[in-house]
mmCIF file of C-alpha atoms and ligand atoms in Angstrom:
data_model
loop_
_atom_site.group_PDB
_atom_site.id
_atom_site.type_symbol
_atom_site.label_atom_id
_atom_site.label_comp_id
_atom_site.label_asym_id
_atom_site.label_seq_id
_atom_site.Cartn_x
_atom_site.Cartn_y
_atom_site.Cartn_z
ATOM 1 C CA MET A 1 -0.152 -0.086 -0.149
ATOM 2 C CA LYS A 2 1.092 3.429 -0.658
ATOM 3 C CA VAL A 3 0.793 6.616 1.203
ATOM 4 C CA ALA A 4 0.351 9.930 -0.462
ATOM 5 C CA THR A 5 0.165 13.205 1.209
ATOM 6 C CA THR A 6 -0.289 15.479 -1.496
ATOM 7 C CA ILE A 7 -3.152 15.821 -4.159
ATOM 8 C CA ALA A 8 -0.493 15.700 -7.075
ATOM 9 C CA GLU A 9 0.719 12.028 -5.741
ATOM 10 C CA VAL A 10 -2.880 10.743 -5.569
ATOM 11 C CA ARG A 11 -3.722 12.298 -9.375
ATOM 12 C CA ARG A 12 -0.366 10.750 -10.482
ATOM 13 C CA GLU A 13 -1.152 7.257 -8.812
ATOM 14 C CA VAL A 14 -4.971 7.435 -9.885
ATOM 15 C CA SER A 15 -4.056 8.369 -13.608
ATOM 16 C CA ALA A 16 -1.655 5.698 -14.115
ATOM 17 C CA TRP A 17 -4.510 2.981 -13.049
ATOM 18 C CA ARG A 18 -6.652 4.927 -15.247
ATOM 19 C CA GLN A 19 -4.361 4.334 -18.278
ATOM 20 C CA GLU A 20 -4.357 0.615 -17.490
ATOM 21 C CA GLY A 21 -8.399 0.970 -17.563
ATOM 22 C CA LEU A 22 -8.721 -0.081 -13.961
ATOM 23 C CA SER A 23 -11.967 1.056 -12.117
ATOM 24 C CA VAL A 24 -11.078 2.905 -8.862
ATOM 25 C CA GLY A 25 -13.239 3.202 -5.373
ATOM 26 C CA LEU A 26 -12.779 5.676 -2.736
ATOM 27 C CA VAL A 27 -13.483 5.120 1.053
ATOM 28 C CA PRO A 28 -13.293 8.541 2.638
ATOM 29 C CA THR A 29 -12.690 8.481 6.567
ATOM 30 C CA MET A 30 -11.266 10.506 9.251
ATOM 31 C CA GLY A 31 -9.048 7.856 10.634
ATOM 32 C CA TYR A 32 -8.802 5.825 13.882
ATOM 33 C CA LEU A 33 -10.035 3.404 12.182
ATOM 34 C CA HIS A 34 -12.255 0.379 13.188
ATOM 35 C CA GLU A 35 -13.997 -2.694 11.594
ATOM 36 C CA GLY A 36 -16.702 -0.270 10.548
ATOM 37 C CA HIS A 37 -14.371 1.514 8.282
ATOM 38 C CA ALA A 38 -12.881 -1.865 7.229
ATOM 39 C CA SER A 39 -16.116 -3.133 6.067
ATOM 40 C CA LEU A 40 -16.218 -0.281 3.547
ATOM 41 C CA VAL A 41 -12.610 -1.241 2.300
ATOM 42 C CA ASP A 42 -13.771 -4.657 1.655
ATOM 43 C CA ALA A 43 -17.087 -3.645 -0.140
ATOM 44 C CA ALA A 44 -14.537 -1.222 -2.194
ATOM 45 C CA VAL A 45 -12.057 -4.216 -2.816
ATOM 46 C CA ALA A 46 -14.839 -6.465 -3.797
ATOM 47 C CA ALA A 47 -16.326 -3.835 -6.297
ATOM 48 C CA CYS A 48 -13.193 -1.968 -7.758
ATOM 49 C CA ASP A 49 -9.765 -2.956 -9.251
ATOM 50 C CA ARG A 50 -8.139 -0.453 -7.109
ATOM 51 C CA VAL A 51 -8.920 1.304 -3.678
ATOM 52 C CA VAL A 52 -8.088 4.628 -2.420
ATOM 53 C CA ALA A 53 -8.849 5.477 1.233
ATOM 54 C CA SER A 54 -8.649 9.125 2.661
ATOM 55 C CA ASP A 55 -7.343 9.677 6.275
ATOM 56 C CA PHE A 56 -8.276 13.332 7.275
ATOM 57 C CA VAL A 57 -9.868 14.770 10.282
ATOM 58 C CA ASN A 58 -11.728 17.646 8.444
ATOM 59 C CA PRO A 59 -11.862 20.729 10.307
ATOM 60 C CA THR A 60 -14.622 22.644 8.307
ATOM 61 C CA GLN A 61 -17.208 19.981 9.416
ATOM 62 C CA PHE A 62 -16.620 20.863 12.956
ATOM 63 C CA ALA A 63 -18.074 23.852 14.665
ATOM 64 C CA PRO A 64 -16.195 25.744 17.421
ATOM 65 C CA GLY A 65 -16.571 23.925 20.894
ATOM 66 C CA GLU A 66 -16.697 20.435 19.122
ATOM 67 C CA ASP A 67 -13.931 17.755 19.372
ATOM 68 C CA LEU A 68 -11.592 18.737 16.328
ATOM 69 C CA GLU A 69 -8.789 19.081 18.408
ATOM 70 C CA SER A 70 -9.556 15.941 20.707
ATOM 71 C CA TYR A 71 -10.565 13.907 17.881
ATOM 72 C CA PRO A 72 -8.565 10.549 18.221
ATOM 73 C CA ARG A 73 -5.946 9.915 15.802
ATOM 74 C CA ASP A 74 -3.356 6.860 15.032
ATOM 75 C CA PHE A 75 -2.109 6.709 11.438
ATOM 76 C CA ASP A 76 0.207 3.768 11.981
ATOM 77 C CA HIS A 77 -2.819 1.587 13.080
ATOM 78 C CA ASP A 78 -5.054 2.932 10.191
ATOM 79 C CA CYS A 79 -2.346 1.934 7.586
ATOM 80 C CA ALA A 80 -2.054 -1.739 9.251
ATOM 81 C CA VAL A 81 -5.949 -1.899 8.966
ATOM 82 C CA LEU A 82 -6.138 -0.469 5.520
ATOM 83 C CA GLU A 83 -3.066 -2.770 4.415
ATOM 84 C CA GLU A 84 -4.483 -5.931 5.892
ATOM 85 C CA HIS A 85 -7.938 -5.247 4.061
ATOM 86 C CA GLY A 86 -6.463 -4.694 0.698
ATOM 87 C CA CYS A 87 -6.412 -0.745 0.332
ATOM 88 C CA ASP A 88 -3.855 0.400 -2.483
ATOM 89 C CA LEU A 89 -3.461 3.620 -1.532
ATOM 90 C CA VAL A 90 -4.151 6.102 1.567
ATOM 91 C CA PHE A 91 -4.373 9.591 1.144
ATOM 92 C CA TYR A 92 -3.152 11.364 4.291
ATOM 93 C CA PRO A 93 -3.124 15.052 3.661
ATOM 94 C CA SER A 94 -2.189 18.163 6.060
ATOM 95 C CA VAL A 95 -4.898 20.565 6.826
ATOM 96 C CA ASP A 96 -3.097 22.846 4.620
ATOM 97 C CA GLU A 97 -2.868 20.568 1.719
ATOM 98 C CA MET A 98 -6.762 20.429 1.797
ATOM 99 C CA TYR A 99 -7.393 23.960 2.613
ATOM 100 C CA PRO A 100 -4.684 25.981 0.896
ATOM 101 C CA ASP A 101 -5.905 29.424 2.252
ATOM 102 C CA GLY A 102 -4.642 28.133 5.628
ATOM 103 C CA GLY A 103 -5.995 27.550 9.108
ATOM 104 C CA GLY A 104 -8.633 24.967 8.032
ATOM 105 C CA LYS A 105 -10.470 27.643 6.201
ATOM 106 C CA THR A 106 -12.101 28.090 2.877
ATOM 107 C CA ASP A 107 -14.032 30.455 1.279
ATOM 108 C CA THR A 108 -15.838 28.141 -1.038
ATOM 109 C CA TYR A 109 -18.524 25.676 0.193
ATOM 110 C CA VAL A 110 -20.647 22.890 -1.301
ATOM 111 C CA GLU A 111 -23.935 23.133 0.499
ATOM 112 C CA ILE A 112 -27.163 21.778 -0.085
ATOM 113 C CA LEU A 113 -29.593 24.604 0.438
ATOM 114 C CA ASN A 114 -33.093 22.637 1.329
ATOM 115 C CA ASP A 115 -34.061 21.238 4.610
ATOM 116 C CA MET A 116 -32.430 18.109 4.359
ATOM 117 C CA PRO A 117 -29.008 19.010 6.291
ATOM 118 C CA LYS A 118 -31.074 21.165 8.814
ATOM 119 C CA GLN A 119 -33.095 17.802 9.889
ATOM 120 C CA LEU A 120 -31.801 15.441 12.560
ATOM 121 C CA CYS A 121 -27.904 16.198 13.285
ATOM 122 C CA GLY A 122 -28.111 19.658 11.590
ATOM 123 C CA LYS A 123 -30.293 20.841 14.132
ATOM 124 C CA THR A 124 -27.590 20.946 16.860
ATOM 125 C CA ARG A 125 -24.775 21.004 14.109
ATOM 126 C CA PRO A 126 -25.958 23.501 11.672
ATOM 127 C CA THR A 127 -22.468 23.788 9.496
ATOM 128 C CA HIS A 128 -21.780 20.181 9.859
ATOM 129 C CA PHE A 129 -23.148 19.001 6.326
ATOM 130 C CA ARG A 130 -21.559 22.262 4.590
ATOM 131 C CA GLY A 131 -18.332 20.766 5.644
ATOM 132 C CA VAL A 132 -18.844 17.219 4.686
ATOM 133 C CA CYS A 133 -20.054 18.279 1.272
ATOM 134 C CA THR A 134 -17.240 20.644 0.859
ATOM 135 C CA VAL A 135 -14.673 17.904 1.667
ATOM 136 C CA VAL A 136 -16.074 14.796 -0.143
ATOM 137 C CA SER A 137 -16.578 17.021 -3.021
ATOM 138 C CA LYS A 138 -12.748 17.870 -2.936
ATOM 139 C CA LEU A 139 -11.948 14.148 -2.384
ATOM 140 C CA PHE A 140 -14.312 13.369 -5.462
ATOM 141 C CA ASN A 141 -12.521 15.742 -7.439
ATOM 142 C CA ILE A 142 -8.945 14.760 -6.325
ATOM 143 C CA VAL A 143 -9.686 10.960 -6.811
ATOM 144 C CA LEU A 144 -12.364 10.851 -9.585
ATOM 145 C CA PRO A 145 -13.666 7.659 -8.449
ATOM 146 C CA ASP A 146 -15.949 5.161 -10.292
ATOM 147 C CA LYS A 147 -17.567 4.390 -6.671
ATOM 148 C CA ALA A 148 -17.607 5.895 -3.200
ATOM 149 C CA PHE A 149 -18.223 3.917 -0.021
ATOM 150 C CA PHE A 150 -20.078 5.279 2.891
ATOM 151 C CA GLY A 151 -21.516 3.793 6.096
ATOM 152 C CA GLN A 152 -25.350 3.649 6.900
ATOM 153 C CA LYS A 153 -24.238 4.440 10.623
ATOM 154 C CA ASP A 154 -24.100 8.034 9.372
ATOM 155 C CA ALA A 155 -27.446 7.826 7.429
ATOM 156 C CA GLN A 156 -28.086 11.451 7.240
ATOM 157 C CA GLN A 157 -24.436 12.040 5.501
ATOM 158 C CA LEU A 158 -25.307 8.937 3.194
ATOM 159 C CA ALA A 159 -28.425 10.825 2.121
ATOM 160 C CA VAL A 160 -26.623 14.135 1.829
ATOM 161 C CA ILE A 161 -23.632 12.648 -0.256
ATOM 162 C CA ARG A 162 -26.082 10.874 -2.529
ATOM 163 C CA LYS A 163 -28.114 14.090 -3.010
ATOM 164 C CA MET A 164 -24.869 16.254 -3.680
ATOM 165 C CA ALA A 165 -23.550 13.315 -6.184
ATOM 166 C CA ARG A 166 -26.804 13.692 -8.137
ATOM 167 C CA ASP A 167 -27.287 17.419 -7.903
ATOM 168 C CA LEU A 168 -23.577 17.988 -9.046
ATOM 169 C CA SER A 169 -23.648 15.285 -11.747
ATOM 170 C CA TYR A 170 -20.509 13.619 -10.364
ATOM 171 C CA GLY A 171 -21.477 10.254 -12.298
ATOM 172 C CA ILE A 172 -20.080 8.422 -9.021
ATOM 173 C CA GLU A 173 -21.717 5.612 -7.797
ATOM 174 C CA ILE A 174 -22.544 6.169 -3.992
ATOM 175 C CA VAL A 175 -22.786 2.931 -2.158
ATOM 176 C CA GLY A 176 -24.177 2.613 1.267
ATOM 177 C CA CYS A 177 -22.714 -0.240 3.605
ATOM 178 C CA PRO A 178 -24.356 -1.744 6.780
ATOM 179 C CA ILE A 179 -23.584 -0.582 10.252
ATOM 180 C CA VAL A 180 -20.910 -2.892 12.094
ATOM 181 C CA ARG A 181 -21.574 -3.414 15.732
ATOM 182 C CA GLU A 182 -19.951 -4.571 18.554
ATOM 183 C CA ASP A 183 -20.908 -8.227 19.887
ATOM 184 C CA ASP A 184 -23.097 -6.401 22.566
ATOM 185 C CA GLY A 185 -24.918 -4.003 19.813
ATOM 186 C CA LEU A 186 -22.904 -0.708 20.316
ATOM 187 C CA ALA A 187 -22.491 0.611 16.976
ATOM 188 C CA LYS A 188 -18.769 0.903 16.099
ATOM 189 C CA SER A 189 -17.554 4.616 16.456
ATOM 190 C CA SER A 190 -14.030 6.248 16.693
ATOM 191 C CA ARG A 191 -15.793 8.307 19.237
ATOM 192 C CA ASN A 192 -16.450 5.312 21.332
ATOM 193 C CA THR A 193 -13.094 5.693 22.726
ATOM 194 C CA TYR A 194 -14.164 8.656 24.730
ATOM 195 C CA LEU A 195 -16.380 6.315 26.890
ATOM 196 C CA ASN A 196 -15.416 5.142 30.297
ATOM 197 C CA ALA A 197 -16.347 1.708 31.686
ATOM 198 C CA GLU A 198 -19.495 3.108 33.179
ATOM 199 C CA GLU A 199 -20.479 5.089 30.107
ATOM 200 C CA ARG A 200 -19.461 2.359 27.791
ATOM 201 C CA LYS A 201 -22.337 0.351 29.462
ATOM 202 C CA ALA A 202 -24.548 3.212 29.364
ATOM 203 C CA ALA A 203 -24.165 3.672 25.591
ATOM 204 C CA LEU A 204 -26.139 0.073 25.194
ATOM 205 C CA VAL A 205 -29.238 2.318 25.458
ATOM 206 C CA LEU A 206 -28.721 3.354 21.684
ATOM 207 C CA SER A 207 -28.718 -0.225 20.174
ATOM 208 C CA GLN A 208 -31.514 -1.243 22.893
ATOM 209 C CA ALA A 209 -33.704 1.395 21.348
ATOM 210 C CA VAL A 210 -32.803 0.596 18.049
ATOM 211 C CA LYS A 211 -33.799 -3.113 18.778
ATOM 212 C CA LEU A 212 -36.897 -2.054 20.371
ATOM 213 C CA GLY A 213 -38.062 0.399 17.190
ATOM 214 C CA GLN A 214 -37.315 -2.492 14.953
ATOM 215 C CA SER A 215 -39.292 -5.000 16.959
ATOM 216 C CA LEU A 216 -42.490 -2.538 17.071
ATOM 217 C CA VAL A 217 -41.971 -2.137 13.390
ATOM 218 C CA ALA A 218 -41.614 -5.498 12.787
ATOM 219 C CA ASP A 219 -45.148 -6.177 14.737
ATOM 220 C CA GLY A 220 -46.910 -3.941 12.536
ATOM 221 C CA GLU A 221 -46.830 -0.494 14.019
ATOM 222 C CA ARG A 222 -47.012 1.985 11.363
ATOM 223 C CA ASP A 223 -47.302 5.514 13.539
ATOM 224 C CA THR A 224 -43.760 6.686 13.629
ATOM 225 C CA ARG A 225 -44.757 8.892 16.725
ATOM 226 C CA LYS A 226 -45.379 5.713 18.878
ATOM 227 C CA VAL A 227 -42.084 4.013 17.798
ATOM 228 C CA VAL A 228 -40.008 7.444 18.440
ATOM 229 C CA ASP A 229 -41.885 7.670 21.939
ATOM 230 C CA ALA A 230 -41.022 4.324 22.858
ATOM 231 C CA MET A 231 -37.578 4.575 21.808
ATOM 232 C CA THR A 232 -37.420 7.776 23.708
ATOM 233 C CA GLN A 233 -38.938 6.457 26.985
ATOM 234 C CA LEU A 234 -36.219 3.805 26.973
ATOM 235 C CA ILE A 235 -33.400 6.148 26.506
ATOM 236 C CA LYS A 236 -34.740 8.658 29.429
ATOM 237 C CA ARG A 237 -34.382 5.488 31.759
ATOM 238 C CA GLU A 238 -30.543 5.767 31.428
ATOM 239 C CA PRO A 239 -29.342 8.460 34.015
ATOM 240 C CA LEU A 240 -26.070 8.600 32.063
ATOM 241 C CA ALA A 241 -27.993 9.603 28.736
ATOM 242 C CA ARG A 242 -29.173 12.930 27.334
ATOM 243 C CA ILE A 243 -31.182 12.735 24.375
ATOM 244 C CA ASP A 244 -30.224 15.232 21.247
ATOM 245 C CA TYR A 245 -32.900 13.857 19.089
ATOM 246 C CA VAL A 246 -34.836 10.656 18.309
ATOM 247 C CA ASP A 247 -36.907 11.009 14.952
ATOM 248 C CA ALA A 248 -38.326 9.496 12.158
ATOM 249 C CA VAL A 249 -37.750 10.944 8.547
ATOM 250 C CA ASP A 250 -38.077 9.865 4.959
ATOM 251 C CA ALA A 251 -35.124 7.817 4.144
ATOM 252 C CA ILE A 252 -34.282 9.703 0.991
ATOM 253 C CA THR A 253 -35.431 13.448 1.714
ATOM 254 C CA MET A 254 -34.708 13.258 5.317
ATOM 255 C CA ASP A 255 -38.002 15.194 5.793
ATOM 256 C CA PRO A 256 -40.010 14.215 9.055
ATOM 257 C CA VAL A 257 -42.820 11.631 8.474
ATOM 258 C CA ASP A 258 -45.677 10.549 10.597
ATOM 259 C CA ALA A 259 -46.492 7.250 9.002
ATOM 260 C CA ILE A 260 -44.297 4.209 7.659
ATOM 261 C CA ASP A 261 -45.708 4.242 3.990
ATOM 262 C CA GLY A 262 -42.392 4.608 2.347
ATOM 263 C CA ASP A 263 -38.853 4.254 3.520
ATOM 264 C CA VAL A 264 -38.428 5.622 6.970
ATOM 265 C CA LEU A 265 -34.795 6.468 8.772
ATOM 266 C CA PHE A 266 -35.656 6.094 12.599
ATOM 267 C CA ALA A 267 -32.420 7.987 13.794
ATOM 268 C CA MET A 268 -30.955 9.183 17.189
ATOM 269 C CA ALA A 269 -28.156 11.332 18.611
ATOM 270 C CA VAL A 270 -27.621 10.851 22.355
ATOM 271 C CA TYR A 271 -25.090 12.197 24.696
ATOM 272 C CA ILE A 272 -23.412 9.605 27.102
ATOM 273 C CA GLY A 273 -21.807 11.889 29.685
ATOM 274 C CA THR A 274 -20.140 14.686 27.460
ATOM 275 C CA THR A 275 -19.783 12.183 24.148
ATOM 276 C CA ARG A 276 -22.370 12.485 21.317
ATOM 277 C CA LEU A 277 -23.175 9.156 19.911
ATOM 278 C CA ILE A 278 -25.497 8.335 17.095
ATOM 279 C CA ASP A 279 -27.619 5.214 15.708
ATOM 280 C CA ASN A 280 -30.256 4.323 13.314
ATOM 281 C CA PHE A 281 -32.285 1.803 11.438
ATOM 282 C CA LEU A 282 -34.226 1.832 8.337
ATOM 283 C CA ALA A 283 -37.941 0.811 8.176
ATOM 284 C CA GLU A 284 -39.175 -0.215 4.713
ATOM 285 C CA ALA A 285 -42.725 0.217 3.857
HETATM 286 P P1 AMP B 1 -15.779 8.601 10.053
HETATM 287 O O1 AMP B 1 -14.312 8.242 9.923
HETATM 288 O O2 AMP B 1 -16.300 8.411 11.330
HETATM 289 O O3 AMP B 1 -15.868 9.868 9.371
HETATM 290 O O4 AMP B 1 -16.438 7.383 9.032
HETATM 291 C C1 AMP B 1 -15.914 6.969 7.820
HETATM 292 C C2 AMP B 1 -16.891 6.261 7.177
HETATM 293 O O5 AMP B 1 -17.024 5.031 8.021
HETATM 294 C C3 AMP B 1 -18.375 6.708 7.052
HETATM 295 O O6 AMP B 1 -18.875 6.505 5.777
HETATM 296 C C4 AMP B 1 -19.140 6.240 8.218
HETATM 297 O O7 AMP B 1 -20.486 6.077 7.958
HETATM 298 C C5 AMP B 1 -18.280 4.977 8.079
HETATM 299 N N1 AMP B 1 -18.512 4.195 9.224
HETATM 300 C C6 AMP B 1 -18.220 4.660 10.715
HETATM 301 N N2 AMP B 1 -18.543 3.933 11.642
HETATM 302 C C7 AMP B 1 -19.185 2.655 10.743
HETATM 303 C C8 AMP B 1 -19.834 1.540 11.433
HETATM 304 N N3 AMP B 1 -20.014 1.074 12.618
HETATM 305 N N4 AMP B 1 -20.192 0.692 10.412
HETATM 306 C C9 AMP B 1 -20.166 1.053 9.123
HETATM 307 N N5 AMP B 1 -19.797 2.136 8.762
HETATM 308 C C10 AMP B 1 -19.138 3.050 9.610
#
């Protein structure tokens, strides 16, 4: 596996592959890789001739006061995971390489202007998806992949990227991959490392709420409010948990919905102590 720290190196590598007629998959990440990330690399390796992973903690998707500085990093471990899973190239740029004006700032953003990025996580993180769209759009321009792989764990991000790719005619297939969980159900996340032992136990309320919601839907409940209320009550029983949101939205547009008569995303963000965790499930009509 090669490591590239500059845009020029990535372009050189990818254009050599292109000349050989090889297809290219992209897996964008912020590093501190776990099996969730590895599953995206596996999917990319299975679907594409060559795979590029990016490893970049993107400053424009963090608001002041969020965890940009403390976000966990371990590039050596990331390389070992990527290599083991068959990644061909890791793009590990500096902040200045990605944002040449310096200081992780940019004057040019890619932003979806409808309500989609304002729902769910957008309510407490109003500038988050603008940063995500901007960095992913830059990565698309740098790598020019055939396919790009994203986790269903960040369901709103996946929906936002699909919309952006369509609106901007990227011609890149956006592939969604299932949520990878710990044995006890907790969705794998780089941020799980912030949890102490007590919080780690309390964090199970998220996946328990997912299971409860899934079972209500499986039993025939079609009223999203009833499902959301039941999930909310379950989470509220955990003293270390503080709900940011539990909500039901159209799986494509992210608009709030009252009934399950199309594909519905049930999503939540919950603070466990000071750590904000997310989880979700899809209910199909
Ligand atoms: P991150 O490094 O947290 O920005 O995540 C990079 C990519 O990995 C995103 O597309 C995430 O949705 C995906 N991802 C993170 N955690 C998981 C997980 N537990 N299962 C599947 N995909 C994941």
